[in-house]
Structure formats: C-alpha cells, structure tokens
Short mmCIF file of C-alpha atoms in Angstrom, two decimals:
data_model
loop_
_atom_site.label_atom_id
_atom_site.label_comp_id
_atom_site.label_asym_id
_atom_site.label_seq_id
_atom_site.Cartn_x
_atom_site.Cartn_y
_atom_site.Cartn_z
CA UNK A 623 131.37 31.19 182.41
CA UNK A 624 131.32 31.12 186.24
CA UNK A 625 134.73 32.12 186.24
CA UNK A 626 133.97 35.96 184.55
CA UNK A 627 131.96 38.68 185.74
CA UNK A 628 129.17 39.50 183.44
CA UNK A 629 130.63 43.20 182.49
CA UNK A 630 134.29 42.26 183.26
CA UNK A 631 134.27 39.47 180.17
CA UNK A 632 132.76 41.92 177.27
CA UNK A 633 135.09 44.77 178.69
CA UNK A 634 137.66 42.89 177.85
CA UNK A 635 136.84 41.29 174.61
CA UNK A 636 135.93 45.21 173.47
CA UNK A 637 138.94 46.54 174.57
CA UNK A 638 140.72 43.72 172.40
CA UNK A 639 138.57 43.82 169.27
CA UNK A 640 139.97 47.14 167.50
CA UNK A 641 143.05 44.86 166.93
CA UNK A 642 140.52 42.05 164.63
CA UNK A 643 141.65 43.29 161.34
CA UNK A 644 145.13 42.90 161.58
CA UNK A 645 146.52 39.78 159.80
CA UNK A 646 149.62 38.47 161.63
CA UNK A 647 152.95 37.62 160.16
CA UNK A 648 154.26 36.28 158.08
CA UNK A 649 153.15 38.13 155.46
CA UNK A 650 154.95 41.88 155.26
CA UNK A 651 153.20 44.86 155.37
CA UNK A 652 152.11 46.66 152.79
CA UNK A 653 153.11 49.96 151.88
CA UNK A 654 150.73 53.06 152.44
CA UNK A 655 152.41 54.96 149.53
CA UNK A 656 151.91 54.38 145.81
CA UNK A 657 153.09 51.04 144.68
CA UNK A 658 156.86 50.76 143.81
CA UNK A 659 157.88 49.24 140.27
CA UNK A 660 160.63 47.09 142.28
CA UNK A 661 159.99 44.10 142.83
CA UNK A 662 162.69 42.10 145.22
CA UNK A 663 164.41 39.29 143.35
CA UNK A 664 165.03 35.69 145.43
CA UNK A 665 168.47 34.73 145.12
CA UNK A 666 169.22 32.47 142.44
CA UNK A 667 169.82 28.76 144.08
CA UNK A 668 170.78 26.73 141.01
CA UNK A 669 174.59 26.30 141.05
CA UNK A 670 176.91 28.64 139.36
CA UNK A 671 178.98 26.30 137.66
CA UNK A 672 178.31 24.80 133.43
CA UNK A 673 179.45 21.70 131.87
CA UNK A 674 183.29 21.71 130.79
CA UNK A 675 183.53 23.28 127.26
CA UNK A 676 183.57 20.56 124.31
CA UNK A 677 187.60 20.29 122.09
CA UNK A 678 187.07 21.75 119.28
CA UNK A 679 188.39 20.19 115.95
CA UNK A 680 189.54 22.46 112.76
CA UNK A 681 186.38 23.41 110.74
CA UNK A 682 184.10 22.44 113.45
CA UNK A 683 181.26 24.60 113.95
CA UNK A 684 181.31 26.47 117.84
CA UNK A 685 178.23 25.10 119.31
CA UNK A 686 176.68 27.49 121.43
CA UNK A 687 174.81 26.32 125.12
CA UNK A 688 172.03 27.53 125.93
CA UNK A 689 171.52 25.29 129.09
CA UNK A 690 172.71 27.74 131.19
CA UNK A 691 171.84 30.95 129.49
CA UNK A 692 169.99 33.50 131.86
CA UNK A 693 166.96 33.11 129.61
CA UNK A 694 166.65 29.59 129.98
CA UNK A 695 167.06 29.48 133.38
CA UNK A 696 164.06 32.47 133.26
CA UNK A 697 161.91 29.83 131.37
CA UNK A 698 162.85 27.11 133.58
CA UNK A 699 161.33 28.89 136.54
CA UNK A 700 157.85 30.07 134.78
CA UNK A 701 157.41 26.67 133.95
CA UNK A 702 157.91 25.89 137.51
CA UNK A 703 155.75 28.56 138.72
CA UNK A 704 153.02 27.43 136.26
CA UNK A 705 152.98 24.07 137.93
CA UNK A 706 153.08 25.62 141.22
CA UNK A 707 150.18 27.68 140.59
CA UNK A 708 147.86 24.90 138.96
CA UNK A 709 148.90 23.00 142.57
CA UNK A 710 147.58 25.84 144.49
CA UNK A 711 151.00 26.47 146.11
CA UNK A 712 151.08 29.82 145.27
CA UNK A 713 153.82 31.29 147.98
CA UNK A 714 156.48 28.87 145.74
CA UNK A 715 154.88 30.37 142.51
CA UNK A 716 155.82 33.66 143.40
CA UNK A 717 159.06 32.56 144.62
CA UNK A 718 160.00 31.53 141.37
CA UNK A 719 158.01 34.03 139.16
CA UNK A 720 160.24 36.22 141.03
CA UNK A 721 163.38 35.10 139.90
CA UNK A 722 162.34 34.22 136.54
CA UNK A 723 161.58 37.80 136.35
CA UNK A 724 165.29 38.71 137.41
CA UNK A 725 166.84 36.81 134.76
CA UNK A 726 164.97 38.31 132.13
CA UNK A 727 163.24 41.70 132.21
CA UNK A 728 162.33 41.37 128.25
CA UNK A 729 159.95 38.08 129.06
CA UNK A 730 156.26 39.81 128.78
CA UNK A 731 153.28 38.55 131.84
CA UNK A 732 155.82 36.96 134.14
CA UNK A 733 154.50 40.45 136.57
CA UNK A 734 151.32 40.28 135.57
CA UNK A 735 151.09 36.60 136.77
CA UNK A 736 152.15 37.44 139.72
CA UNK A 737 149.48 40.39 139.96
CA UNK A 738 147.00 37.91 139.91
CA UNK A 739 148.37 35.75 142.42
CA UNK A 740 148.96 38.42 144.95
CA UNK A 741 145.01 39.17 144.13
CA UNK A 742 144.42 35.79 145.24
CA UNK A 743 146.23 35.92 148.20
CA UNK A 744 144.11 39.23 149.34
CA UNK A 745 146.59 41.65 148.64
CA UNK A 746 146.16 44.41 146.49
CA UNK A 747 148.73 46.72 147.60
CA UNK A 748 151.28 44.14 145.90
CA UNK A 749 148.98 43.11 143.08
CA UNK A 750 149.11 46.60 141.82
CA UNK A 751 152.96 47.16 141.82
CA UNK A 752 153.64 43.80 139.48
CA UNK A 753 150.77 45.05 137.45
CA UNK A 754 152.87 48.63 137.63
CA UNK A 755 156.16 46.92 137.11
CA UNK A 756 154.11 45.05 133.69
CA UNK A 757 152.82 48.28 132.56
CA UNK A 758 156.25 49.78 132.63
CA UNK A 759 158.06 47.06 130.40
CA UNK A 760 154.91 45.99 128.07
CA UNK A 761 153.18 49.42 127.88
CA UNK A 762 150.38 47.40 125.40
CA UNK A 763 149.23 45.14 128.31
CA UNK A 764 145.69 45.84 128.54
CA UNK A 765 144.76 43.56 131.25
CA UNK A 766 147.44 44.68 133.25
CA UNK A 767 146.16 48.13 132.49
CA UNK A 768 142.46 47.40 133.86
CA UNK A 769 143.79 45.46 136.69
CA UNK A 770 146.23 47.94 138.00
CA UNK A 771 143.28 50.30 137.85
CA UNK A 772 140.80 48.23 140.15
CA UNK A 773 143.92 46.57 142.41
CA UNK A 774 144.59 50.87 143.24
CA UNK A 775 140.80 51.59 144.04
CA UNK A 776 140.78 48.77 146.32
CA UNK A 777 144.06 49.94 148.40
CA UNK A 778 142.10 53.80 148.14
CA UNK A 779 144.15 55.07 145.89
CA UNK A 780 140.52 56.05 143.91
CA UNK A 781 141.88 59.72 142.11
CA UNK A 782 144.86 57.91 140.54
CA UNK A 783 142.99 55.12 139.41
CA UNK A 784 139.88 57.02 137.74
CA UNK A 785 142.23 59.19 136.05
CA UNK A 786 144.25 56.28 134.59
CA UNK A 787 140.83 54.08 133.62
CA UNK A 788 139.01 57.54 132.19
CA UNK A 789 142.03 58.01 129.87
CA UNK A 790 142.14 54.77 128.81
CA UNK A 791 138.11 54.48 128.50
CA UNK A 792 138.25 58.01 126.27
CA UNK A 793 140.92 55.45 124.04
CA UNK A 794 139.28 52.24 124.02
CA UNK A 795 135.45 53.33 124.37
CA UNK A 796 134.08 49.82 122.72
CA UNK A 797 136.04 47.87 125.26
CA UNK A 798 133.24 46.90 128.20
CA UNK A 799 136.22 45.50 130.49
CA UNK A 800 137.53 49.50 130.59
CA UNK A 801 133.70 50.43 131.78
CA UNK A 802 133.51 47.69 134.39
CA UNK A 803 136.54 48.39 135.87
CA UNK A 804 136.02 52.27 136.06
CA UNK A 805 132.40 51.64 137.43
CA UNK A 806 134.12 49.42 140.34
CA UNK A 807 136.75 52.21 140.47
CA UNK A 808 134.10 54.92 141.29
CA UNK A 809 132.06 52.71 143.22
CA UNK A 810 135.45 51.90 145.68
CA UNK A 811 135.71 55.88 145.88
CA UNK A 812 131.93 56.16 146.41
CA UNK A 813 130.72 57.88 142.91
CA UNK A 814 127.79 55.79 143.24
CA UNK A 815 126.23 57.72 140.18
CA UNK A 816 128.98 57.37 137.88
CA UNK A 817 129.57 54.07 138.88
CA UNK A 818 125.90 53.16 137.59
CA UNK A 819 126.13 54.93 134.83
CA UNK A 820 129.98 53.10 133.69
CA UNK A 821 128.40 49.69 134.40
CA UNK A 822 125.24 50.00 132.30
CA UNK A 823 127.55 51.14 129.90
CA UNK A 824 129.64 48.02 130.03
CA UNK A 825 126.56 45.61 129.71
CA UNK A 826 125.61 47.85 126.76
CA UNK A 827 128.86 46.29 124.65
CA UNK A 828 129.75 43.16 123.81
CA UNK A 829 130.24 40.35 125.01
CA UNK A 830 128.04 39.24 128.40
CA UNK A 831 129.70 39.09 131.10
CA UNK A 832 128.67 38.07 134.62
CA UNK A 833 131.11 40.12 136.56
CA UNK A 834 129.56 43.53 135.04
CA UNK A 835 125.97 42.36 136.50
CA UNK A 836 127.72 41.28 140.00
CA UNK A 837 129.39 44.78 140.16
CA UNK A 838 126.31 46.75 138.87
CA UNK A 839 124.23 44.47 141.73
CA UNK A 840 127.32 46.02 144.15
CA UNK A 841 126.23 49.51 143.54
CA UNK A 842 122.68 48.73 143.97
CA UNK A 843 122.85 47.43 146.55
CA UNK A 844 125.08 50.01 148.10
CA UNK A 845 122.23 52.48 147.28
CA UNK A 846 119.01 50.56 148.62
CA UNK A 847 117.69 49.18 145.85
CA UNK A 848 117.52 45.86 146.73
CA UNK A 849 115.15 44.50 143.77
CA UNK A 850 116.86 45.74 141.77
CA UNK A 851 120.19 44.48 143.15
CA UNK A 852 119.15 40.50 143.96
CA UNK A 853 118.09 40.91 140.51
CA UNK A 854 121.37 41.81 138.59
CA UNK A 855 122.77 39.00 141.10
CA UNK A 856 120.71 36.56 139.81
CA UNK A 857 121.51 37.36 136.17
CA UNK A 858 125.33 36.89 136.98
CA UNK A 859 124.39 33.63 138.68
CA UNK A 860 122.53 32.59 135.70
CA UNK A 861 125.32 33.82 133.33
CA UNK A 862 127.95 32.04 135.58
CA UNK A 863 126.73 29.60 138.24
CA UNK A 864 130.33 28.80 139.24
CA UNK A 865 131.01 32.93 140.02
CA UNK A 866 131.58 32.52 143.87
CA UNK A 867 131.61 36.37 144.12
CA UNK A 868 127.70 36.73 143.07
CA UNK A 869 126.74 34.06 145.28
CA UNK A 870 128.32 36.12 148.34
CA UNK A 871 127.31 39.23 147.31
CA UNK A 872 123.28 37.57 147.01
CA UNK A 873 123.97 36.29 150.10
CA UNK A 874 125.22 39.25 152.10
CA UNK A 875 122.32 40.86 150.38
CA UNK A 876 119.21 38.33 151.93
CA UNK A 877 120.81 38.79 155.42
CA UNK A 878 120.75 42.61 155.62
CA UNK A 879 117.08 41.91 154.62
CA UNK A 880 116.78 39.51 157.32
CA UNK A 881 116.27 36.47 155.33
CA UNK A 882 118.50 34.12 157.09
CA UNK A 883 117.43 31.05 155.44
CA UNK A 884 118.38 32.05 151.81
CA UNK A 885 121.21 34.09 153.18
CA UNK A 886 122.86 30.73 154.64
CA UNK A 887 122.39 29.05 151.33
CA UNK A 888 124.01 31.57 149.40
CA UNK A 889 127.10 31.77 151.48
CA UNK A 890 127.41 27.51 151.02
CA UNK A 891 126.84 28.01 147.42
CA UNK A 892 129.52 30.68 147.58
CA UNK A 893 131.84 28.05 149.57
CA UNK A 894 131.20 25.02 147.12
CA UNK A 895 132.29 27.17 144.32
CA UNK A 896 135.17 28.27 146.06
CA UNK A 897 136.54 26.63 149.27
CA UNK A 898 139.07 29.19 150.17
CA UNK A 899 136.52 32.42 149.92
CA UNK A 900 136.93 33.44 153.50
CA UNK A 901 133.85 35.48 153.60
CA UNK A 902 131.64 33.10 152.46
CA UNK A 903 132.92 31.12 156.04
CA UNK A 904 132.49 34.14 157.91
CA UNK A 905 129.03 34.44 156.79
CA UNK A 906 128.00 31.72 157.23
CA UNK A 907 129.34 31.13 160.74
CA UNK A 908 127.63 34.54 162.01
CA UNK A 909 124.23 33.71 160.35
CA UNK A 910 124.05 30.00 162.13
CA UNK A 911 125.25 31.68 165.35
CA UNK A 912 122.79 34.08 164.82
CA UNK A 913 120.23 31.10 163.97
CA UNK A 914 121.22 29.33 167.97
CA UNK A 915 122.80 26.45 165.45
CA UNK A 916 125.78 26.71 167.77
CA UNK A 917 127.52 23.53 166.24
CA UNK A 918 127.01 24.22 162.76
CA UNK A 919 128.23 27.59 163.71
CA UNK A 920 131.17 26.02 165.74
CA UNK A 921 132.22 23.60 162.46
CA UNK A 922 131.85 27.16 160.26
CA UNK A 923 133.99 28.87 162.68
CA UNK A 924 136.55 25.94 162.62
CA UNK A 925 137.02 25.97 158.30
CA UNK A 926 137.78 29.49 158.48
CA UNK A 927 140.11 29.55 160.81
CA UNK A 928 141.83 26.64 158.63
CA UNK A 929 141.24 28.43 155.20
CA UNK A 930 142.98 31.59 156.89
CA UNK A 931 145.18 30.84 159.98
CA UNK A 932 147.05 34.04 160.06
CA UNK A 933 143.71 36.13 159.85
CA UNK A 934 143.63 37.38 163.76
CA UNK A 935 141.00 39.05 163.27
CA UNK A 936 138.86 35.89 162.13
CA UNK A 937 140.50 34.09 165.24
CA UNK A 938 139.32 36.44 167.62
CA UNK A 939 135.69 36.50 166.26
CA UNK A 940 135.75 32.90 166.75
CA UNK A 941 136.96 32.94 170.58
CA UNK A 942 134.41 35.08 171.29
CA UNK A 943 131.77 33.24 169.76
CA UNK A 944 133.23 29.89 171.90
CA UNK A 945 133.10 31.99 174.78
CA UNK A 946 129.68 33.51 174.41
CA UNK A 947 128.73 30.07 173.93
CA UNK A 948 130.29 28.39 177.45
CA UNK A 949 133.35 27.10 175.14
CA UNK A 950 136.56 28.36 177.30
CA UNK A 951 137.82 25.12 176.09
CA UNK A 952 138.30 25.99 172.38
CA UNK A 953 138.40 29.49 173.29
CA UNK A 954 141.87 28.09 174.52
CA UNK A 955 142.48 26.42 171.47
CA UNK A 956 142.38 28.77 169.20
CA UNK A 957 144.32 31.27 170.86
CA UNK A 958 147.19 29.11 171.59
CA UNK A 959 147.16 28.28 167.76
CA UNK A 960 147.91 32.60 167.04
CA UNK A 961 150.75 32.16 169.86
CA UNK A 962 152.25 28.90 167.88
CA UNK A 963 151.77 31.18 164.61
CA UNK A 964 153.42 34.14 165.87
CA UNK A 965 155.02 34.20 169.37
CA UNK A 966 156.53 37.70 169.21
CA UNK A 967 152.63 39.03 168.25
CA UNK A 968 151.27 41.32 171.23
CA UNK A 969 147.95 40.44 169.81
CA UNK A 970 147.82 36.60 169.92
CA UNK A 971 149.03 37.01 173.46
CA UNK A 972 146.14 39.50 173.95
CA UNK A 973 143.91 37.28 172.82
CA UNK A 974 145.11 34.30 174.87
CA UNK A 975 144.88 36.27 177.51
CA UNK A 976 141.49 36.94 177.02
CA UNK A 977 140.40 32.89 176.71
CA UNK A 978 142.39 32.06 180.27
CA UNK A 979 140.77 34.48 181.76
CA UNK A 980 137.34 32.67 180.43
CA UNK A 981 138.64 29.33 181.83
CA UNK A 982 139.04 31.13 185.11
CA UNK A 983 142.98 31.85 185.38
CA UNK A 984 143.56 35.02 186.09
CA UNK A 985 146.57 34.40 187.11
CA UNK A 986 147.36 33.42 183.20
CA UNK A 987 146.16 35.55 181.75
CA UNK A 988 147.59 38.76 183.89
CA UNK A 989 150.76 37.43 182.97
CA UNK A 990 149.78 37.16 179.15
CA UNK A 991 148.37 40.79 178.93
CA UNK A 992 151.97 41.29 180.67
CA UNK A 993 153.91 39.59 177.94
CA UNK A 994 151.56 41.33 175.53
CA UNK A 995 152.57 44.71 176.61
CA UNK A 996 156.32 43.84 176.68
CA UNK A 997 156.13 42.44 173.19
CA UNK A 998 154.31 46.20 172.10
CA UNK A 999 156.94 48.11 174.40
CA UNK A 1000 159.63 46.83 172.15
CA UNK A 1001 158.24 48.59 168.92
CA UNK A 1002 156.09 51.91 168.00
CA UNK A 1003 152.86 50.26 169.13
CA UNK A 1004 151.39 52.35 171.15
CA UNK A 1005 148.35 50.95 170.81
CA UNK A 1006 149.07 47.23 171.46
CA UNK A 1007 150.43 48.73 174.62
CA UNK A 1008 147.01 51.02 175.79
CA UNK A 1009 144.87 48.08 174.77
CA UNK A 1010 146.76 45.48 177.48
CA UNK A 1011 146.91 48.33 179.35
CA UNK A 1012 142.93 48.16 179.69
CA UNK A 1013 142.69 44.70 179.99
CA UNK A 1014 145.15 44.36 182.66
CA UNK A 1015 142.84 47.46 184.39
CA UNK A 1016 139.67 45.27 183.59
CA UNK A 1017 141.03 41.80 184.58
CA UNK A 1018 141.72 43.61 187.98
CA UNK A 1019 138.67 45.28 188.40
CA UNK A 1020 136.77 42.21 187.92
CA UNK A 1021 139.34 39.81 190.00
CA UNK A 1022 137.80 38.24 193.46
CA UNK A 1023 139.47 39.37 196.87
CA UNK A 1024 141.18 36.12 196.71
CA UNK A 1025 143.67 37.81 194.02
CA UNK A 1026 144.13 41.28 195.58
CA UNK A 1027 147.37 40.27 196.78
CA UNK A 1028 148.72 38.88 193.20
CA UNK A 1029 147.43 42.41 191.66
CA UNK A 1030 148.79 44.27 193.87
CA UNK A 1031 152.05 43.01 193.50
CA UNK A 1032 151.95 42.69 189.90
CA UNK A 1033 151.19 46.77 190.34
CA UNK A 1034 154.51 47.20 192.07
CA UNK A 1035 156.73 45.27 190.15
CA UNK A 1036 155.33 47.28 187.07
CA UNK A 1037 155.91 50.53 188.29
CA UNK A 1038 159.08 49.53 189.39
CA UNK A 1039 159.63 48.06 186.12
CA UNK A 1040 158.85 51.12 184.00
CA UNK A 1041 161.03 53.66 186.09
#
C-alpha cells in the first residue's frame, strides 16, 4: 500500500462503488415496464427435411409420421430441457424450453418451468413474464398464479401484485400458499402489518410449511422483534433443515445483533445446503473479514466470485477487501477476470483501474479510467462517464511530482480530444 495515498485510495474506491450492483453481460437487461407475455423463440436447429414417404399398395392403410410432427419435436425438447435442468445447466434448459414452447403453445408448464428457472438464476423480471405467458394459456395454473404474484413484488411492481393475490385469496381463502405469498407481497411493498397478519393466517391452515415461518421470521425481523424472529427461524429450520433460505435469514439476523460467531455458522449451514446461494458467500466473507480471519475471508471471497462471475458488484467488494488487506496482487486478479468477462464494460475497466493504481501504476491505470470513459462515451452512460471522470481527478490529485508531466499531457490530449 506504499504506492497510494491514504485519502487518494478510498476516494477512489467510493467514487467507483455506486456501480457494485450492476451485473455485467451477458445476461440482458431486464425491462422496467410490466412483464411482456412474449417470450423470444430460438431458432429451430434440427434439419428441415423427413424420411422419403413409404409406396403405398391398394388397400393399404396410410400410415401417418409423427417423427417429425411439431408436437413431437415440442416433446423432444422438454425432455431435453428436463435433463438439462436435473444437470444444473440451466442456460441450455431454457434454450430448449424455449423452443419446445414455439412448437406447441397447447403443451401446459413448459412457461412455468421456465419461471422457475429464471427464479433460480436471480431474475424475477423474466420469471414473472413466463409465469404471465402460463397464466394466459392455462388460466387454472395456480402455482403459476402465486408465483407470478411474489416474482412482481420482488421487481416492485407491489399494487399489481396485491391486487392479483387479494382476488385470488377472496377465491381460494383455505389455500395457505395464497396467504404466504400475499404476506411476502405486502411485506416487499412494506405493509408490515398486513403482512403479519396474511402469514399467521397461512400457518393457521393446513398443511406446515417451513417457508410460511421463514417469511413470517422476515417481517419480524424487519420490525425489531428479534425473539420473536430467530424464533419462527428456528421452527422453519426444524420443519426443514435442508431450507437454505432460513439458515441465511438466522444468520443475517445474529450479525445485526452482533453475534458473529453464530452468524458465521449460519451462513456455512446456509452454503452446505446450497452451494450456489451467493449471499450466504457474501456473508460469510464480510463476517470473517470483520473477525481479522483475513484468509478464511480471502477463500470466502474467492467461492463467490466463482459461484457468480458476472456479479461486478461482488467483484469489486472483493478487490477492495484484497486491497484493504495489502493484496494489490489479487486485487489484480480479479479485475482482470471482469475485463476477460466483458471487455467493452466501462466498469471492469474502472475497476482495474482502481487495483493498478494499488500496485502502484498510475500510469495503468490513468489509461484504464481512459478506456473506461471511452467505452461510457459510446452509449447513454452518463454516469460511467462522471464516475472515471472522478477517478481520473483523484488518481491526479494523489499522483507524485514525478507524474506531473504524464497528467498534464494526458489533460491536453483530452481536451483536445473532446473538442
């Protein structure tokens, strides 16, 4: 850290950081509006040509082939997909969910499947148009029904989806899965009250189910009433010890009371239970670098960023954990990895940016803010191009004498270069 200034360095990570929650490509963005019943088909690959037709003999029934029939093709890719999906290769499941679903728009769940994948994948916003695009061509779909409610709560679309889950609670009033998903409805839009009140309601019908005491823990939580909340956690845990989602949720709970110790054990219960549940890395890796375990916290750091390698946001945490810790060296790493992800992102150049100047070249990383700027000059992002903006302004402000000359020239040519 001899290389950075002590107020230069932070500066310069702060002026980055409102960019951490942006994933990077390749996954689209998206949309802001109300989900859209289209869904895109993929173009179908499998060869347009059939077997020559049979000679037919006098009296000889016509037989009819099906091989090739657009509905048998459909089945043909769900029972792909369904193999994809029990391998975890879920991108490839969608792929051919997708198509399946453009050969035949009778077949019932092939959208809903994919709902639930794109809910595995983190993304709501598409979740809820296949559970839309269900809705609209098997009306009866109840599931479909509940989890287009919750997948438009989470993307804050809260009015539309307590109006749809209070119509269908007034119709199905003995169904607990309608109460649980209007209580996490009106807890996303912050009707803490109601929320309450639809959960106990839930756990008041058959049968039990540990997601209702996880959620109602949620709200309690949310409120202050942590007793109360560790409690209904630990009921869901005992209900359903493999429920990743409690064990996060208890965990994130003993760390905002300060227990560190239990909090650490409930995110690597949360993580044995489910590899690929981000937060439960996260968690874990801020609570040992809270702890001074700076290699546990480093080995923490490192499974996240391979569980999500597009998550920028998760990268930059990391590099400025490594560089708060002396670590320029993986600093470096890890930002080079965003720029091998995504060279065209003005973000991972930000960021890499950001770890040369840790290693000490400024030279490298005045001409990676540069690049960063460039890349954000080419679209609407204004943004991308006031935050390298400030870090070019910060890098220079903090630069020895010995690099007046390179700053000042760099100064010149940009003027020149923006005129």
């Amino acid at each position: 850290m001899k290389h950075v200034s002590r107020w230069a360095l932070p500066a310069l990570l702060l002026a980055l950081s409102s960019a951490a929650n942006r994933p990077a490509p390749p996954r689209p963005a998206s949309p802001a509006h109300s989900p859209s019943l289209l869904v895109p088909a993929v173009p179908d690959s499998l060869p347009p040509e059939s077997e020559p037709a049979p000679f037919l003999r006098p009296g000889q029934p016509i037989a009819v082939d099906t091989a090739n029939t657009r509905e048998a093709r459909a089945r043909m890719y769900v029972a792909l997909a369904e193999q994809m999906e029990r391998g975890g290769q879920l991108s490839t499941a969608l792929a051919a969910y997708t198509s399946a679903i453009a050969l035949d728009t009778t077949r019932a769940g092939i959208a809903f499947r994919m709902g639930r994948i794109y809910l595995r994948l983190d993304d709501p916003a598409r979740a809820a148009r296949s559970f839309a695009l269900e809705i609209r061509r098997h009306p009866e779909n109840l599931e479909a029904a509940l989890e287009l409610g919750t997948s438009l709560a989470q993307i804050g679309h809260g009015a539309e989806a307590i109006a749809a889950l209070e119509a269908l609670a007034r119709r199905q009033p003995t169904d607990d899965r309608v109460w649980s998903a209007l209580g996490f409805a009106y807890h996303a839009a912050g009707r803490e009250r109601e929320a309450e009140a639809a959960l106990r309601r839930a756990l008041g019908l058959p049968p039990p189910r540990a997601s209702e005491h996880r959620d109602l823990g949620a709200v309690l939580a949310a409120a202050n009433r942590e007793r109360e909340a560790r409690a209904e956690f630990e009921r869901a845990i005992a209900l359903d010890p493999r429920d990743a989602a409690a064990w996060l949720d208890l965990g994130n709970l003993e760390r905002r009371a300060g227990r560190s110790a239990q909090a650490l054990a409930a995110y690597r219960s949360a993580e044995e239970r489910e590899s690929s549940l981000a937060l439960s890395l996260r968690g874990q890796a801020q609570v040992l670098a809270g702890m001074g375990r700076a290699r546990e916290a480093e080995a923490a750091y490192r499974r996240w960023i391979a569980r999500s390698p597009g998550d920028f946001g998760a990268r930059l945490e990391a590099i400025q954990f490594f560089v708060s810790e002396g670590r320029a060296d993986v600093a470096l790493e890890m930002a080079r990895g965003a720029v091998r992800i995504d060279r065209q992102s003005g973000d991972a150049h930000l960021m890499l940016g950001v770890a040369l100047d840790a290693s000490g070249d400024k030279r490298g990383a005045l001409a990676e803010f540069r690049r960063a700027e460039a890349l954000s000059a080419e679209g609407p992002d204004a943004a991308g191009r006031a935050r390298a903006r400030r870090l070019v302004a910060t890098l220079r402000a903090g630069a020895p004498d010995s690099l007046r000359a390179l700053f000042a020239a760099d100064s010149i040519e940009h003027e020149t270069a923006r005129r």
